[in-house]
Every structure is written in C-alpha cells, then in structure tokens.
mmCIF file of C-alpha atoms and ligand atoms in Angstrom:
data_model
loop_
_atom_site.group_PDB
_atom_site.id
_atom_site.type_symbol
_atom_site.label_atom_id
_atom_site.label_comp_id
_atom_site.label_asym_id
_atom_site.label_seq_id
_atom_site.Cartn_x
_atom_site.Cartn_y
_atom_site.Cartn_z
ATOM 1 C CA MET A 1 16.865 -15.691 1.312
ATOM 2 C CA ASN A 2 14.291 -14.771 3.957
ATOM 3 C CA THR A 3 11.003 -14.117 2.142
ATOM 4 C CA GLN A 4 8.968 -13.585 5.326
ATOM 5 C CA LEU A 5 7.470 -10.064 5.359
ATOM 6 C CA ARG A 6 7.423 -8.180 8.643
ATOM 7 C CA GLN A 7 4.310 -6.638 10.193
ATOM 8 C CA VAL A 8 4.452 -2.835 10.354
ATOM 9 C CA GLY A 9 2.627 -0.521 12.739
ATOM 10 C CA ILE A 10 2.361 3.052 13.947
ATOM 11 C CA VAL A 11 4.386 3.467 17.153
ATOM 12 C CA GLY A 12 4.211 7.260 17.557
ATOM 13 C CA THR A 13 2.124 10.191 16.329
ATOM 14 C CA GLY A 14 2.384 13.992 16.319
ATOM 15 C CA MET A 15 0.735 17.059 14.833
ATOM 16 C CA HIS A 16 1.055 20.766 14.350
ATOM 17 C CA VAL A 17 -1.439 23.408 13.273
ATOM 18 C CA PRO A 18 -0.681 27.142 13.017
ATOM 19 C CA PRO A 19 -2.047 29.249 15.900
ATOM 20 C CA GLU A 20 -4.087 31.624 13.702
ATOM 21 C CA THR A 21 -7.799 30.734 13.363
ATOM 22 C CA VAL A 22 -10.067 31.881 10.519
ATOM 23 C CA THR A 23 -13.753 31.546 11.391
ATOM 24 C CA ASN A 24 -16.693 31.416 8.996
ATOM 25 C CA ALA A 25 -17.592 34.892 10.225
ATOM 26 C CA ASP A 26 -14.131 36.111 9.131
ATOM 27 C CA LEU A 27 -14.777 34.695 5.640
ATOM 28 C CA GLU A 28 -18.179 36.400 5.455
ATOM 29 C CA LYS A 29 -16.212 39.672 5.434
ATOM 30 C CA ILE A 30 -14.116 38.802 2.372
ATOM 31 C CA VAL A 31 -16.379 36.732 0.067
ATOM 32 C CA ASP A 32 -20.111 36.382 -0.573
ATOM 33 C CA THR A 33 -20.754 33.467 1.798
ATOM 34 C CA SER A 34 -22.400 32.751 5.141
ATOM 35 C CA ASP A 35 -21.638 30.767 8.240
ATOM 36 C CA GLU A 36 -24.907 28.921 7.648
ATOM 37 C CA TRP A 37 -23.958 27.867 4.080
ATOM 38 C CA ILE A 38 -20.490 26.692 5.111
ATOM 39 C CA ARG A 39 -21.727 24.750 8.148
ATOM 40 C CA THR A 40 -24.628 23.035 6.426
ATOM 41 C CA ARG A 41 -22.776 22.212 3.176
ATOM 42 C CA THR A 42 -19.446 21.196 4.735
ATOM 43 C CA GLY A 43 -19.590 21.002 8.548
ATOM 44 C CA ILE A 44 -16.658 23.437 8.835
ATOM 45 C CA ARG A 45 -16.738 26.177 11.490
ATOM 46 C CA GLU A 46 -13.143 27.372 11.458
ATOM 47 C CA ARG A 47 -9.724 26.496 10.048
ATOM 48 C CA ARG A 48 -6.091 27.396 10.691
ATOM 49 C CA ARG A 49 -4.078 29.681 8.415
ATOM 50 C CA ALA A 50 -0.348 30.286 8.815
ATOM 51 C CA MET A 51 -0.043 34.074 8.770
ATOM 52 C CA ASP A 52 3.673 34.188 9.553
ATOM 53 C CA PRO A 53 5.444 34.580 6.181
ATOM 54 C CA GLU A 54 8.499 32.834 7.647
ATOM 55 C CA MET A 55 6.464 29.640 8.227
ATOM 56 C CA ALA A 56 6.241 27.074 5.415
ATOM 57 C CA THR A 57 5.183 23.459 5.114
ATOM 58 C CA SER A 58 8.574 22.147 6.290
ATOM 59 C CA HIS A 59 8.296 24.049 9.598
ATOM 60 C CA MET A 60 4.958 22.423 10.386
ATOM 61 C CA CYS A 61 6.446 19.048 9.404
ATOM 62 C CA VAL A 62 9.381 19.396 11.803
ATOM 63 C CA LEU A 63 7.111 20.270 14.735
ATOM 64 C CA ALA A 64 4.751 17.367 14.030
ATOM 65 C CA ALA A 65 7.615 14.946 13.405
ATOM 66 C CA GLN A 66 9.476 15.837 16.603
ATOM 67 C CA GLN A 67 6.288 15.169 18.563
ATOM 68 C CA ALA A 68 5.873 11.787 16.826
ATOM 69 C CA LEU A 69 9.485 10.836 17.607
ATOM 70 C CA ASP A 70 9.028 11.806 21.267
ATOM 71 C CA ASP A 71 5.776 9.837 21.374
ATOM 72 C CA ALA A 72 7.581 6.793 19.962
ATOM 73 C CA GLY A 73 10.444 7.296 22.429
ATOM 74 C CA ILE A 74 13.123 7.466 19.754
ATOM 75 C CA VAL A 75 15.665 10.031 18.575
ATOM 76 C CA ALA A 76 16.038 11.465 15.078
ATOM 77 C CA GLU A 77 19.286 9.536 14.438
ATOM 78 C CA GLU A 78 17.256 6.312 14.464
ATOM 79 C CA VAL A 79 15.085 7.396 11.511
ATOM 80 C CA GLU A 80 16.154 5.773 8.225
ATOM 81 C CA LEU A 81 13.625 7.275 5.834
ATOM 82 C CA VAL A 82 11.589 10.489 5.843
ATOM 83 C CA ILE A 83 8.572 10.637 3.522
ATOM 84 C CA VAL A 84 6.659 13.904 3.245
ATOM 85 C CA ALA A 85 3.308 13.731 1.470
ATOM 86 C CA THR A 86 2.383 17.221 0.290
ATOM 87 C CA VAL A 87 1.104 19.274 -2.642
ATOM 88 C CA THR A 88 2.430 22.479 -1.092
ATOM 89 C CA PRO A 89 6.182 21.876 -0.733
ATOM 90 C CA ASP A 90 8.406 24.774 0.370
ATOM 91 C CA TYR A 91 10.031 24.699 -3.078
ATOM 92 C CA LEU A 92 9.422 22.723 -6.270
ATOM 93 C CA PHE A 93 12.900 21.408 -5.408
ATOM 94 C CA PRO A 94 14.642 20.400 -3.220
ATOM 95 C CA ALA A 95 12.141 18.093 -1.567
ATOM 96 C CA THR A 96 10.531 19.282 1.656
ATOM 97 C CA ALA A 97 11.477 15.895 3.159
ATOM 98 C CA CYS A 98 15.168 16.831 2.777
ATOM 99 C CA LEU A 99 14.633 20.120 4.633
ATOM 100 C CA VAL A 100 12.870 18.190 7.397
ATOM 101 C CA GLN A 101 15.575 15.505 7.533
ATOM 102 C CA ASP A 102 18.212 18.206 7.998
ATOM 103 C CA ARG A 103 16.361 20.241 10.637
ATOM 104 C CA LEU A 104 15.369 17.175 12.631
ATOM 105 C CA GLY A 105 18.953 15.932 12.623
ATOM 106 C CA ALA A 106 17.950 12.610 11.037
ATOM 107 C CA ARG A 107 21.502 12.165 9.741
ATOM 108 C CA ARG A 108 21.102 8.533 8.637
ATOM 109 C CA ALA A 109 17.842 9.034 6.767
ATOM 110 C CA ALA A 110 17.004 9.021 3.075
ATOM 111 C CA ALA A 111 14.257 11.520 2.248
ATOM 112 C CA PHE A 112 11.760 12.216 -0.501
ATOM 113 C CA ASP A 113 8.411 13.870 -1.133
ATOM 114 C CA LEU A 114 5.371 12.105 -2.448
ATOM 115 C CA GLU A 115 2.380 13.743 -4.078
ATOM 116 C CA ALA A 116 -1.064 12.179 -3.989
ATOM 117 C CA GLY A 117 -3.104 15.153 -2.776
ATOM 118 C CA CYS A 118 -5.343 14.448 0.180
ATOM 119 C CA THR A 119 -4.601 10.722 -0.217
ATOM 120 C CA GLY A 120 -0.900 11.484 0.243
ATOM 121 C CA PHE A 121 -0.627 10.268 3.820
ATOM 122 C CA ILE A 122 -2.111 6.865 2.951
ATOM 123 C CA TYR A 123 0.211 6.587 -0.064
ATOM 124 C CA GLY A 124 3.113 7.519 2.246
ATOM 125 C CA MET A 125 2.098 4.857 4.767
ATOM 126 C CA ALA A 126 1.879 2.246 1.998
ATOM 127 C CA VAL A 127 5.364 3.125 0.728
ATOM 128 C CA GLY A 128 6.930 3.302 4.187
ATOM 129 C CA ARG A 129 5.335 0.000 5.112
ATOM 130 C CA GLN A 130 7.006 -1.759 2.170
ATOM 131 C CA PHE A 131 10.490 -0.621 3.219
ATOM 132 C CA ILE A 132 9.984 -2.024 6.715
ATOM 133 C CA ALA A 133 8.074 -5.158 5.689
ATOM 134 C CA THR A 134 10.900 -6.192 3.367
ATOM 135 C CA GLY A 135 13.562 -5.521 5.997
ATOM 136 C CA THR A 136 15.214 -2.588 4.176
ATOM 137 C CA TYR A 137 14.579 -0.183 7.083
ATOM 138 C CA ASP A 138 13.393 -0.452 10.684
ATOM 139 C CA THR A 139 12.232 3.112 11.285
ATOM 140 C CA VAL A 140 10.340 5.309 8.826
ATOM 141 C CA LEU A 141 8.829 8.726 9.461
ATOM 142 C CA VAL A 142 5.729 9.488 7.379
ATOM 143 C CA ILE A 143 4.447 13.058 7.413
ATOM 144 C CA GLY A 144 1.329 14.457 5.767
ATOM 145 C CA ALA A 145 1.484 18.250 5.576
ATOM 146 C CA ASP A 146 -0.092 21.008 3.556
ATOM 147 C CA MET A 147 -0.249 24.784 3.643
ATOM 148 C CA LEU A 148 -3.051 25.215 1.150
ATOM 149 C CA SER A 149 -3.669 28.784 2.321
ATOM 150 C CA ARG A 150 -0.629 29.723 0.215
ATOM 151 C CA VAL A 151 -2.268 28.452 -2.996
ATOM 152 C CA THR A 152 -5.828 29.578 -2.207
ATOM 153 C CA ASN A 153 -7.650 32.222 -4.205
ATOM 154 C CA TRP A 154 -9.163 34.254 -1.374
ATOM 155 C CA GLU A 155 -11.682 35.739 -3.818
ATOM 156 C CA ASP A 156 -13.103 32.321 -4.787
ATOM 157 C CA ARG A 157 -15.848 31.417 -2.318
ATOM 158 C CA SER A 158 -16.186 27.906 -3.720
ATOM 159 C CA THR A 159 -12.703 26.948 -2.469
ATOM 160 C CA CYS A 160 -11.446 29.456 0.118
ATOM 161 C CA VAL A 161 -13.941 28.325 2.768
ATOM 162 C CA LEU A 162 -12.842 24.688 2.623
ATOM 163 C CA PHE A 163 -9.163 24.352 3.400
ATOM 164 C CA GLY A 164 -6.857 24.716 6.399
ATOM 165 C CA ASP A 165 -3.128 24.399 7.142
ATOM 166 C CA GLY A 166 -1.568 21.629 9.221
ATOM 167 C CA ALA A 167 0.807 18.689 9.533
ATOM 168 C CA GLY A 168 0.554 15.212 11.030
ATOM 169 C CA ALA A 169 3.321 12.656 11.459
ATOM 170 C CA VAL A 170 3.680 9.001 12.366
ATOM 171 C CA VAL A 171 6.610 6.721 13.111
ATOM 172 C CA LEU A 172 6.407 3.296 11.479
ATOM 173 C CA ARG A 173 8.259 0.300 12.926
ATOM 174 C CA PRO A 174 7.997 -3.494 12.951
ATOM 175 C CA VAL A 175 5.303 -4.765 15.339
ATOM 176 C CA PRO A 176 4.358 -8.269 16.508
ATOM 177 C CA GLU A 177 2.537 -10.637 14.161
ATOM 178 C CA GLY A 178 -1.192 -9.929 13.938
ATOM 179 C CA TYR A 179 -0.830 -6.210 14.719
ATOM 180 C CA GLY A 180 -0.166 -3.129 12.612
ATOM 181 C CA VAL A 181 -1.142 -2.717 8.967
ATOM 182 C CA LEU A 182 -3.350 -5.613 7.844
ATOM 183 C CA SER A 183 -4.104 -4.313 4.359
ATOM 184 C CA MET A 184 -3.725 -1.274 2.125
ATOM 185 C CA VAL A 185 -5.521 -0.339 -1.082
ATOM 186 C CA LEU A 186 -4.411 2.460 -3.421
ATOM 187 C CA GLY A 187 -5.990 3.726 -6.621
ATOM 188 C CA SER A 188 -5.948 6.510 -9.172
ATOM 189 C CA ASP A 189 -7.962 7.889 -12.082
ATOM 190 C CA GLY A 190 -5.889 10.510 -13.875
ATOM 191 C CA GLY A 191 -8.828 11.212 -16.165
ATOM 192 C CA GLY A 192 -10.387 13.137 -13.281
ATOM 193 C CA GLY A 193 -7.334 15.343 -12.684
ATOM 194 C CA LYS A 194 -9.101 18.323 -14.240
ATOM 195 C CA HIS A 195 -11.587 18.425 -11.365
ATOM 196 C CA LEU A 196 -8.988 19.534 -8.812
ATOM 197 C CA PHE A 197 -5.750 21.147 -9.889
ATOM 198 C CA GLN A 198 -3.376 24.076 -9.774
ATOM 199 C CA PRO A 199 -2.973 25.145 -13.413
ATOM 200 C CA ALA A 200 0.242 27.205 -13.234
ATOM 201 C CA GLY A 201 3.660 26.880 -11.658
ATOM 202 C CA GLY A 202 4.726 23.592 -13.255
ATOM 203 C CA SER A 203 6.537 22.852 -16.507
ATOM 204 C CA LEU A 204 3.360 23.152 -18.583
ATOM 205 C CA MET A 205 2.580 26.691 -17.495
ATOM 206 C CA PRO A 206 5.568 28.254 -15.732
ATOM 207 C CA ALA A 207 5.096 31.378 -13.652
ATOM 208 C CA SER A 208 4.584 34.558 -15.667
ATOM 209 C CA ARG A 209 2.963 37.901 -15.092
ATOM 210 C CA GLU A 210 -0.153 36.572 -16.838
ATOM 211 C CA THR A 211 -0.434 33.448 -14.680
ATOM 212 C CA VAL A 212 -0.140 35.551 -11.549
ATOM 213 C CA ASP A 213 -2.676 38.136 -12.773
ATOM 214 C CA LYS A 214 -5.152 35.362 -13.605
ATOM 215 C CA LYS A 215 -4.557 33.616 -10.264
ATOM 216 C CA LEU A 216 -3.603 30.397 -12.012
ATOM 217 C CA HIS A 217 -1.291 29.408 -9.137
ATOM 218 C CA THR A 218 -4.282 28.700 -6.950
ATOM 219 C CA ILE A 219 -6.634 25.768 -6.372
ATOM 220 C CA HIS A 220 -9.162 25.219 -9.177
ATOM 221 C CA MET A 221 -11.868 22.756 -8.256
ATOM 222 C CA SER A 222 -15.164 21.415 -9.502
ATOM 223 C CA GLY A 223 -16.486 20.660 -6.015
ATOM 224 C CA ASN A 224 -19.534 18.721 -7.092
ATOM 225 C CA ASP A 225 -17.551 16.338 -9.333
ATOM 226 C CA VAL A 226 -15.066 15.704 -6.524
ATOM 227 C CA PHE A 227 -17.946 15.157 -4.095
ATOM 228 C CA LYS A 228 -19.564 12.434 -6.228
ATOM 229 C CA PHE A 229 -16.203 10.766 -6.864
ATOM 230 C CA ALA A 230 -15.384 10.889 -3.135
ATOM 231 C CA VAL A 231 -18.550 9.144 -1.968
ATOM 232 C CA ARG A 232 -18.067 6.377 -4.550
ATOM 233 C CA VAL A 233 -14.376 5.669 -3.942
ATOM 234 C CA MET A 234 -14.536 5.927 -0.139
ATOM 235 C CA ASP A 235 -17.108 3.160 -0.218
ATOM 236 C CA ASN A 236 -15.213 0.961 -2.716
ATOM 237 C CA ALA A 237 -11.816 1.459 -1.074
ATOM 238 C CA THR A 238 -13.008 0.669 2.462
ATOM 239 C CA MET A 239 -14.750 -2.506 1.318
ATOM 240 C CA GLN A 240 -11.705 -3.622 -0.692
ATOM 241 C CA ALA A 241 -9.310 -2.970 2.184
ATOM 242 C CA LEU A 242 -11.505 -4.970 4.570
ATOM 243 C CA GLU A 243 -11.910 -7.809 2.102
ATOM 244 C CA GLN A 244 -8.158 -7.948 1.502
ATOM 245 C CA CYS A 245 -7.495 -8.779 5.151
ATOM 246 C CA GLY A 246 -10.527 -11.043 5.584
ATOM 247 C CA LEU A 247 -12.508 -8.638 7.779
ATOM 248 C CA SER A 248 -15.975 -7.173 7.374
ATOM 249 C CA LYS A 249 -17.557 -3.881 8.378
ATOM 250 C CA GLU A 250 -18.737 -5.417 11.675
ATOM 251 C CA ASP A 251 -15.069 -5.777 12.701
ATOM 252 C CA VAL A 252 -14.280 -2.048 12.406
ATOM 253 C CA ASP A 253 -13.785 -0.298 15.761
ATOM 254 C CA PHE A 254 -12.756 3.120 14.447
ATOM 255 C CA LEU A 255 -13.022 5.012 11.172
ATOM 256 C CA VAL A 256 -10.470 7.757 10.438
ATOM 257 C CA PRO A 257 -11.651 9.297 7.176
ATOM 258 C CA HIS A 258 -10.199 12.178 5.188
ATOM 259 C CA GLN A 259 -11.733 15.355 6.588
ATOM 260 C CA ALA A 260 -13.129 17.160 3.551
ATOM 261 C CA ASN A 261 -16.852 17.411 4.136
ATOM 262 C CA LEU A 262 -19.092 16.123 6.923
ATOM 263 C CA ARG A 263 -21.591 14.845 4.362
ATOM 264 C CA ILE A 264 -18.886 12.668 2.772
ATOM 265 C CA VAL A 265 -17.752 11.414 6.192
ATOM 266 C CA ASP A 266 -21.358 10.627 7.126
ATOM 267 C CA ALA A 267 -21.907 8.653 3.920
ATOM 268 C CA ALA A 268 -18.869 6.493 4.758
ATOM 269 C CA ARG A 269 -19.995 6.089 8.366
ATOM 270 C CA LYS A 270 -23.509 5.017 7.386
ATOM 271 C CA ARG A 271 -22.167 2.492 4.856
ATOM 272 C CA LEU A 272 -20.107 0.920 7.647
ATOM 273 C CA GLU A 273 -23.054 1.182 10.071
ATOM 274 C CA LEU A 274 -20.840 2.798 12.694
ATOM 275 C CA PRO A 275 -22.123 5.047 15.496
ATOM 276 C CA SER A 276 -20.866 8.656 15.388
ATOM 277 C CA ASP A 277 -18.546 8.172 18.373
ATOM 278 C CA LYS A 278 -16.558 5.579 16.377
ATOM 279 C CA VAL A 279 -15.632 8.097 13.674
ATOM 280 C CA CYS A 280 -12.916 10.751 13.979
ATOM 281 C CA VAL A 281 -14.189 14.168 12.953
ATOM 282 C CA ASN A 282 -12.180 17.362 13.334
ATOM 283 C CA LEU A 283 -13.027 19.179 10.107
ATOM 284 C CA ASP A 284 -15.298 21.506 12.098
ATOM 285 C CA ARG A 285 -12.159 22.939 13.757
ATOM 286 C CA TYR A 286 -9.549 22.568 11.004
ATOM 287 C CA GLY A 287 -11.330 22.364 7.640
ATOM 288 C CA ASN A 288 -9.734 20.177 4.997
ATOM 289 C CA MET A 289 -5.988 19.940 5.739
ATOM 290 C CA SER A 290 -5.343 17.745 2.702
ATOM 291 C CA SER A 291 -2.646 15.140 3.434
ATOM 292 C CA ALA A 292 -2.496 16.230 7.094
ATOM 293 C CA SER A 293 -6.127 15.479 7.792
ATOM 294 C CA ILE A 294 -5.834 11.756 8.590
ATOM 295 C CA PRO A 295 -2.661 11.812 10.727
ATOM 296 C CA VAL A 296 -3.954 14.810 12.709
ATOM 297 C CA ALA A 297 -7.344 13.145 13.273
ATOM 298 C CA LEU A 298 -5.592 9.933 14.290
ATOM 299 C CA HIS A 299 -3.234 11.739 16.681
ATOM 300 C CA GLU A 300 -6.027 13.653 18.398
ATOM 301 C CA THR A 301 -8.196 10.561 18.780
ATOM 302 C CA LEU A 302 -5.310 8.589 20.273
ATOM 303 C CA LYS A 303 -4.514 11.377 22.722
ATOM 304 C CA GLU A 304 -8.178 11.412 23.783
ATOM 305 C CA GLY A 305 -7.713 7.727 24.678
ATOM 306 C CA ARG A 306 -10.430 6.570 22.286
ATOM 307 C CA ILE A 307 -8.357 3.979 20.391
ATOM 308 C CA HIS A 308 -6.992 0.979 22.295
ATOM 309 C CA LYS A 309 -4.580 -1.859 21.644
ATOM 310 C CA GLY A 310 -6.262 -4.472 19.446
ATOM 311 C CA ASP A 311 -8.816 -2.078 17.918
ATOM 312 C CA VAL A 312 -9.376 -2.369 14.172
ATOM 313 C CA VAL A 313 -8.827 1.099 12.688
ATOM 314 C CA LEU A 314 -9.841 1.933 9.135
ATOM 315 C CA LEU A 315 -8.197 4.852 7.293
ATOM 316 C CA VAL A 316 -9.679 6.125 4.023
ATOM 317 C CA ALA A 317 -9.029 9.124 1.781
ATOM 318 C CA PHE A 318 -9.493 10.612 -1.675
ATOM 319 C CA GLY A 319 -7.852 13.542 -3.389
ATOM 320 C CA THR A 320 -6.388 15.237 -6.416
ATOM 321 C CA GLY A 321 -5.079 12.991 -9.133
ATOM 322 C CA LEU A 322 -7.698 11.797 -8.739
ATOM 323 C CA THR A 323 -6.477 9.316 -6.145
ATOM 324 C CA TRP A 324 -7.886 7.209 -3.341
ATOM 325 C CA GLY A 325 -6.586 4.887 -0.672
ATOM 326 C CA ALA A 326 -7.601 2.911 2.390
ATOM 327 C CA GLY A 327 -5.821 0.944 5.064
ATOM 328 C CA VAL A 328 -6.820 -1.390 7.877
ATOM 329 C CA LEU A 329 -4.694 -1.503 11.041
ATOM 330 C CA LYS A 330 -4.934 -3.573 14.180
ATOM 331 C CA TRP A 331 -3.777 -1.077 16.749
ATOM 332 C CA TRP A 332 -0.505 -1.792 18.464
ATOM 333 C CA LYS A 333 0.729 0.096 21.548
HETATM 334 O O1 LIG B 1 -10.016 16.750 -0.399
HETATM 335 C C1 LIG B 1 -10.466 16.889 -1.697
HETATM 336 C C2 LIG B 1 -10.799 18.323 -1.897
HETATM 337 N N1 LIG B 1 -12.119 18.664 -2.297
HETATM 338 C C3 LIG B 1 -13.266 18.275 -1.732
HETATM 339 O O2 LIG B 1 -13.320 17.461 -0.870
HETATM 340 C C4 LIG B 1 -14.523 18.905 -2.238
HETATM 341 C C5 LIG B 1 -15.680 17.972 -2.302
HETATM 342 N N2 LIG B 1 -16.876 18.736 -2.594
HETATM 343 C C6 LIG B 1 -17.599 19.357 -1.636
HETATM 344 O O3 LIG B 1 -17.294 19.280 -0.480
HETATM 345 C C7 LIG B 1 -18.828 20.124 -2.076
HETATM 346 O O4 LIG B 1 -19.072 19.883 -3.446
HETATM 347 C C8 LIG B 1 -18.695 21.668 -1.841
HETATM 348 C C9 LIG B 1 -18.788 21.961 -0.347
HETATM 349 C C10 LIG B 1 -17.396 22.186 -2.402
HETATM 350 C C11 LIG B 1 -19.845 22.412 -2.525
HETATM 351 O O5 LIG B 1 -21.094 21.884 -2.068
HETATM 352 P P1 LIG B 1 -22.218 21.510 -3.131
HETATM 353 O O6 LIG B 1 -23.379 21.087 -2.343
HETATM 354 O O7 LIG B 1 -21.613 20.504 -4.077
HETATM 355 O O8 LIG B 1 -22.503 22.878 -3.810
HETATM 356 P P2 LIG B 1 -22.337 23.303 -5.342
HETATM 357 O O9 LIG B 1 -20.892 23.363 -5.723
HETATM 358 O O10 LIG B 1 -23.258 22.487 -6.185
HETATM 359 O O11 LIG B 1 -22.888 24.779 -5.283
HETATM 360 C C12 LIG B 1 -24.221 25.064 -4.874
HETATM 361 C C13 LIG B 1 -24.406 26.574 -4.834
HETATM 362 C C14 LIG B 1 -23.896 27.274 -6.088
HETATM 363 O O12 LIG B 1 -24.795 28.314 -6.354
HETATM 364 P P3 LIG B 1 -25.908 28.165 -7.516
HETATM 365 O O13 LIG B 1 -25.145 27.922 -8.773
HETATM 366 O O14 LIG B 1 -26.765 26.993 -7.107
HETATM 367 O O15 LIG B 1 -26.623 29.469 -7.477
HETATM 368 C C15 LIG B 1 -22.598 27.879 -5.656
HETATM 369 O O16 LIG B 1 -22.257 29.037 -6.378
HETATM 370 O O17 LIG B 1 -23.646 27.126 -3.733
HETATM 371 C C16 LIG B 1 -22.868 28.222 -4.218
HETATM 372 N N3 LIG B 1 -21.653 28.319 -3.396
HETATM 373 C C17 LIG B 1 -21.615 29.040 -2.266
HETATM 374 N N4 LIG B 1 -22.526 29.787 -1.652
HETATM 375 C C18 LIG B 1 -22.169 30.387 -0.497
HETATM 376 C C19 LIG B 1 -20.457 27.729 -3.586
HETATM 377 N N5 LIG B 1 -19.617 28.054 -2.602
HETATM 378 C C20 LIG B 1 -20.313 28.866 -1.767
HETATM 379 C C21 LIG B 1 -19.995 29.535 -0.570
HETATM 380 N N6 LIG B 1 -20.954 30.276 0.025
HETATM 381 N N7 LIG B 1 -18.790 29.429 0.019
#
C-alpha cells in the first residue's frame, strides 16, 4: 500500500457578490446608528445584499465556482467532490452543494454541505485536502458562501450593520512537493455556541407563528464575547499552524484573515508584525461575508497580482460554534 500523502494546493479561485450595495448611510435611515460608529468600531463602509428574491446561496456558489473552474482551466466534469461551507443553505435539505453540483454539470462529483460558520471555508479546505492527499480524489471544489441578509434582523443595530452576502470558491488539486497546504489547524468550543446563533428553524425550535413574530430565525449575537474570543483564537491558531509546519511569523508573506472587524484583523497583523500591505482587507467594501470572506479576499488579492509563486500565505478564521481554523500554504501557480 502506498502511504505517501500528496501535497495539495489551490489551482483556481473565483468569487461572486450581489450587485446591490448597502452603505452605512442607508443603514442610518433604518436603525439608530451612524456611519462614524460603524466605521470606527468595525471598519465597514458598505456591504452587498441580494435583493432579488430569486437569488439564493446556491446561485452565488455557481457563479463563483464557474469562475474558479475557468481560472484553473478545467471543466465541471473533472470535479470529483463539491463542498459548500455555509450557514445559510437554500434549504435545510437537500444540501446546497447538490444544487451546485447539478447546475454546474459536475456529473461525476459527490457533494455535501459543511457548517462551521465563518470558519467554514477553512474547514472545507481541510476536508478537501484530505481526500486529495490520500489519493481518493484529484479535483475538489471548495466553496464558502453565505447570504446572511436573509437571516438578519434589520431592526437590530448590533448585527444588521456587520454582515454582507457573497461567495468564494477554490479548486484544490495535487501540487508539487513543497508547495500547497503545509499545515492546517482546526478547533471548536461548543460551550461558546450561545454567543452567536440562530435560535429557531432547527429541530429544537421549529418554525411557528411565535418564532417568526419574535424574529427568532435571525442572527443573535453577543458581539463583545465573540470579539474577545476572536482575538485570542486568531493568535493561537496562527501560531499553531506555523509551528506545525516548522515556520515562524518572519516567514509569512501574506495574511488572509476572516473579515469581521478591522480591529480584530489589526490585532492579528500586529502579532505577526506584518506591514498593512501584506494583509488582505476587503471588509470595508463587503462587511463580514461569513464563510465567503477568506476565499473572496484571497481571490481579489491574487487578481491584483499581490501574491506570487513561493509566497507563504496564512489563512485564519473564527466563527459560530464557536470554531476556529488556520492554514499555511506555500503558493503554487
Ligand atoms: O464572524 C463572526 C461574527 N461576529 C463577529 O465577528 C463580531 C465580533 N464583534 C465585534 O466586531 C464587535 O464586538 C462589535 C462591532 C459587534 C461591537 O463593538 P463593541 O466595541 O464590542 O461594542 P459593544 O457591543 O460593547 O457596544 C458598545 C455600544 C453599546 O451601547 P452602550 O451599551 O455602551 O450604551 C451598543 O448598544 O455601542 C452600541 N451599539 C451601537 N451603536 C451605534 C451597538 N451597535 C451599534 C450600532 N450603532 N450599530
């Protein structure tokens, strides 16, 4: 038996965000907030919100995925597994990944959804990587997508200013030794689940007139608790991921952090002693797109030509669960 694991890398990326923009000034008209508060506390200036009722998470996934396939120079029939990381699937079942598999025409592919909140993309990468490393599959599509606007309470100023809709996709394939994913770290603390959750709509509290009236199908968050958790785990996870592959913070060329709050991103950047131009930031334009935030930030930075072959790229995220994850890649392509 061949026990040699294969190296796995990202060979194509894509993204989609809805065309409709919601600015801080727009939000000032619907809740008691201000552009100044939102900018100074979060760094967010505007976000995207899918206004077309016909658009759902799967539609954003397909657009992002097709772009990633084109970028990788492959066709959908070559994909063997579709993983969609999301907390806002089109339906509770079937899986959004199956809808995407069908619409893409990925006839040979298995498909499933994975839920790890804003850490979902990193969890998806870790899972997809295993299938390729072990030789089970050669081509895996990992998509991070969320349409949080559909589960937002637009009367709750503490959450409605934060989130945006979007999807990001990557194609994973074997890459030469020394390149691709060098390490991945995942973690969870279910005890903190109460800090960020959607109370109704699951088996514990199925939809009823009361749950709708009380807006229990929307995001409930204790922002400050999540903030403190985020700063702590981003630091721990990045250091662990670097240690696991024998690198140190001096080796990092690019940081692609989850885009929740500029203050959290800055804390991670300072810990790594990186200059601002070595950190991907797009939360000012998109807000927090949950599991889409890292693949979209990565895609945009690549298209700007800021990441080169051989660069050490560090991904790190945190999210509902609570969960966290980090990965170190030596860029291939
Ligand atoms: O991807 C994971 C998802 N979640 C997150 O990443 C969230 C992480 N947390 C955060 O980013 C920050 O905690 C927030 C941006 C959510 C809040 O910032 P904060 O500095 O932790 O503020 P706070 O929650 O302690 O609230 C401070 C004040 C409160 O008023 P009082 O009680 O001091 O009078 C809030 O009611 O700010 C008030 N506030 C607002 N004021 C104007 C909360 N939201 C708003 C708002 N506009 N939109």
